[in-house]
Amino acid sequence: MIRRGIHHLLPLLPILFLSVQSVHAQAPADAPTTRAGRLVFVIPIQGEFEKALHLIVVRALREAKRQEADAVILDMDTPGGRVDSAIRIRDALINTEIPTYTYVNPMAVSAGAFIALATDHIIMGRNSSIGGALPLTIGAEGVGAAEKKFQSVFNAEIRKTARTKGHPEDIAEGFSNPDLVIPGLKKEGDILTLTFDEATSLGLAEYQAETLDELLAREGLSGARVVRFQLTTTDRIARFLSSSAVLGVLMMVGLGALVLELKTPGVGLPGAIALLAFGLAFGGSYLANLSGYMEVIFFFVGVVLLVVEIYVLPGFGIAGILGILCVVGSLLFALFSFAPDGFSLTAPRLDMLGSAVLTVTAALVGLIPFFIVLGKILPATPLYRNLMLGPEGRESPAPAETAGAAAAPRAEAAVAAGQTGRALTDLRPAGIALLGEARVDVLTQGEYLEKGTPVVVVRVEGARVFVARGE
């Protein structure tokens, strides 16, 4: 039979959906909600970009789609940045149906060149350059070229990106592959970087534009309303919540509180803490374009399966296993974005997946000290006892009985393993039992026992008396 505690937990679970839905409904405060004439979104990519840049691009593309923008232009001047962020930006650009442009103004180097190849049109600015996309890693010996295996996979990624958008594949691969030879242009061992004249003459760039206004004029967008996107408060919050360290802590707190709620039905407070932690984790992940509703649905299904396993079905079977897989899987994929063409285990994505696995593993390992503290310290504290029992769990004893209950800990010295009695309150897992003629504060080993259930003392640890169901 399902215990009363489930009624405290299940109504809270939809908060996860509400938190994500409220995030989904947000739009930038400065973004117009109605369209008048032609509309162009400009996304500045300036300086070395890091993890948060894809937040701006994804938000801009969503808003551009909502307002039926005529074009999205990346105003680019960057020496490159993080590969994982570049891959997410590439994925978002390939998925959009809005015409996209990269205005190289004046530099699109390294990961910047990779992103430029994901747009429909590349326009070179004055004295601009593009290329130099050899993937680098930072190790104990400093910055150096990535290992050959990673380079090979990245070369395939850059070719695929160029092919998707109709850019010259050999030129694109020359940006990242030192082993590629392009007669008359690139010899073995070199990394290709093109000037504005070379990029135009080789067919990578369509033309040169002195200014962004000139680009707009040549594309028939003169007079269009221009919306220029910047990092907003929402983006900063998403960057904070989606960082590996913060997500790891939120997951650890959420999992610990969820287990506590499932082990102590009727409490409610741990369930609320779990929902708050997971709401922040999934909300931040959604804002960072790492997850959507599917992860939340899997998490919800996993929790329901665990509730069914614990309170409805005896033992530990298929429902419990599936519940754990759904919960852990939803947390894992809240940290990992899929490729536009589905699940792809290329080297860059394996690196992203490995980081996600590390974060979830750290959260699970972090639960060990949590439960050590919970099992060894908290049960002996008055705060924990009040939390476990609460006003519902205690009877309303007469004054004399109250005094007897207060004196119960003094009687614990006479309690020994094997002594029998009965539960005077629900044990969830803490409560009061009558052992002989003494009322004693007791703990089960996680089992829920109803009032009146026969109990037997299994062990005594200092002031703590552990009991189990008796005969």
CSV table of N, CA and C in Angstrom, one decimal, residues 1 39 83 89 144 191 209 241 252 257 275 279 285 292 325 356 365 407 430:
chain,number,residue,atom,x,y,z
A,1,MET,N,0.8,-1.2,0.0
A,1,MET,CA,0.0,0.0,0.0
A,1,MET,C,0.9,1.2,0.0
A,39,LEU,N,13.8,42.5,-40.9
A,39,LEU,CA,14.4,42.4,-39.6
A,39,LEU,C,15.7,41.6,-39.7
A,83,VAL,N,36.3,24.3,-28.1
A,83,VAL,CA,35.8,23.5,-29.2
A,83,VAL,C,34.3,23.1,-28.9
A,89,ILE,N,27.5,25.8,-31.2
A,89,ILE,CA,27.1,26.9,-32.1
A,89,ILE,C,26.9,26.4,-33.5
A,144,GLY,N,49.6,22.8,-27.0
A,144,GLY,CA,50.1,22.0,-28.1
A,144,GLY,C,49.0,21.5,-29.0
A,191,ILE,N,49.3,24.9,-41.9
A,191,ILE,CA,47.9,25.1,-41.6
A,191,ILE,C,47.4,26.3,-42.4
A,209,ALA,N,33.2,43.4,-48.0
A,209,ALA,CA,32.4,44.5,-47.6
A,209,ALA,C,33.1,45.4,-46.6
A,241,LEU,N,24.6,28.4,-13.6
A,241,LEU,CA,23.9,27.1,-13.3
A,241,LEU,C,24.4,26.0,-14.1
A,252,MET,N,24.1,16.5,-6.5
A,252,MET,CA,24.4,15.8,-5.3
A,252,MET,C,23.3,16.1,-4.2
A,257,ALA,N,18.6,14.5,-1.1
A,257,ALA,CA,17.3,14.9,-0.6
A,257,ALA,C,16.2,14.0,-1.1
A,275,LEU,N,13.3,18.9,-5.3
A,275,LEU,CA,12.7,19.5,-6.5
A,275,LEU,C,13.3,20.9,-6.8
A,279,GLY,N,15.2,21.4,-10.2
A,279,GLY,CA,14.6,22.5,-11.0
A,279,GLY,C,15.6,23.4,-11.5
A,285,SER,N,20.4,23.9,-17.4
A,285,SER,CA,20.8,23.1,-18.5
A,285,SER,C,19.9,23.5,-19.7
A,292,GLY,N,16.2,19.6,-22.9
A,292,GLY,CA,14.8,20.0,-23.1
A,292,GLY,C,13.9,19.3,-22.2
A,325,LEU,N,18.1,3.9,-13.8
A,325,LEU,CA,18.6,4.2,-15.1
A,325,LEU,C,18.0,5.5,-15.7
A,356,ALA,N,30.5,15.1,-19.0
A,356,ALA,CA,29.2,14.9,-18.3
A,356,ALA,C,29.2,13.7,-17.4
A,365,VAL,N,29.4,10.1,-6.1
A,365,VAL,CA,30.4,9.8,-5.1
A,365,VAL,C,30.2,10.8,-3.9
A,407,ALA,N,11.6,11.7,29.2
A,407,ALA,CA,12.6,11.0,30.0
A,407,ALA,C,13.1,9.7,29.3
A,430,ALA,N,12.4,7.2,12.3
A,430,ALA,CA,12.5,7.5,13.7
A,430,ALA,C,11.1,7.5,14.3
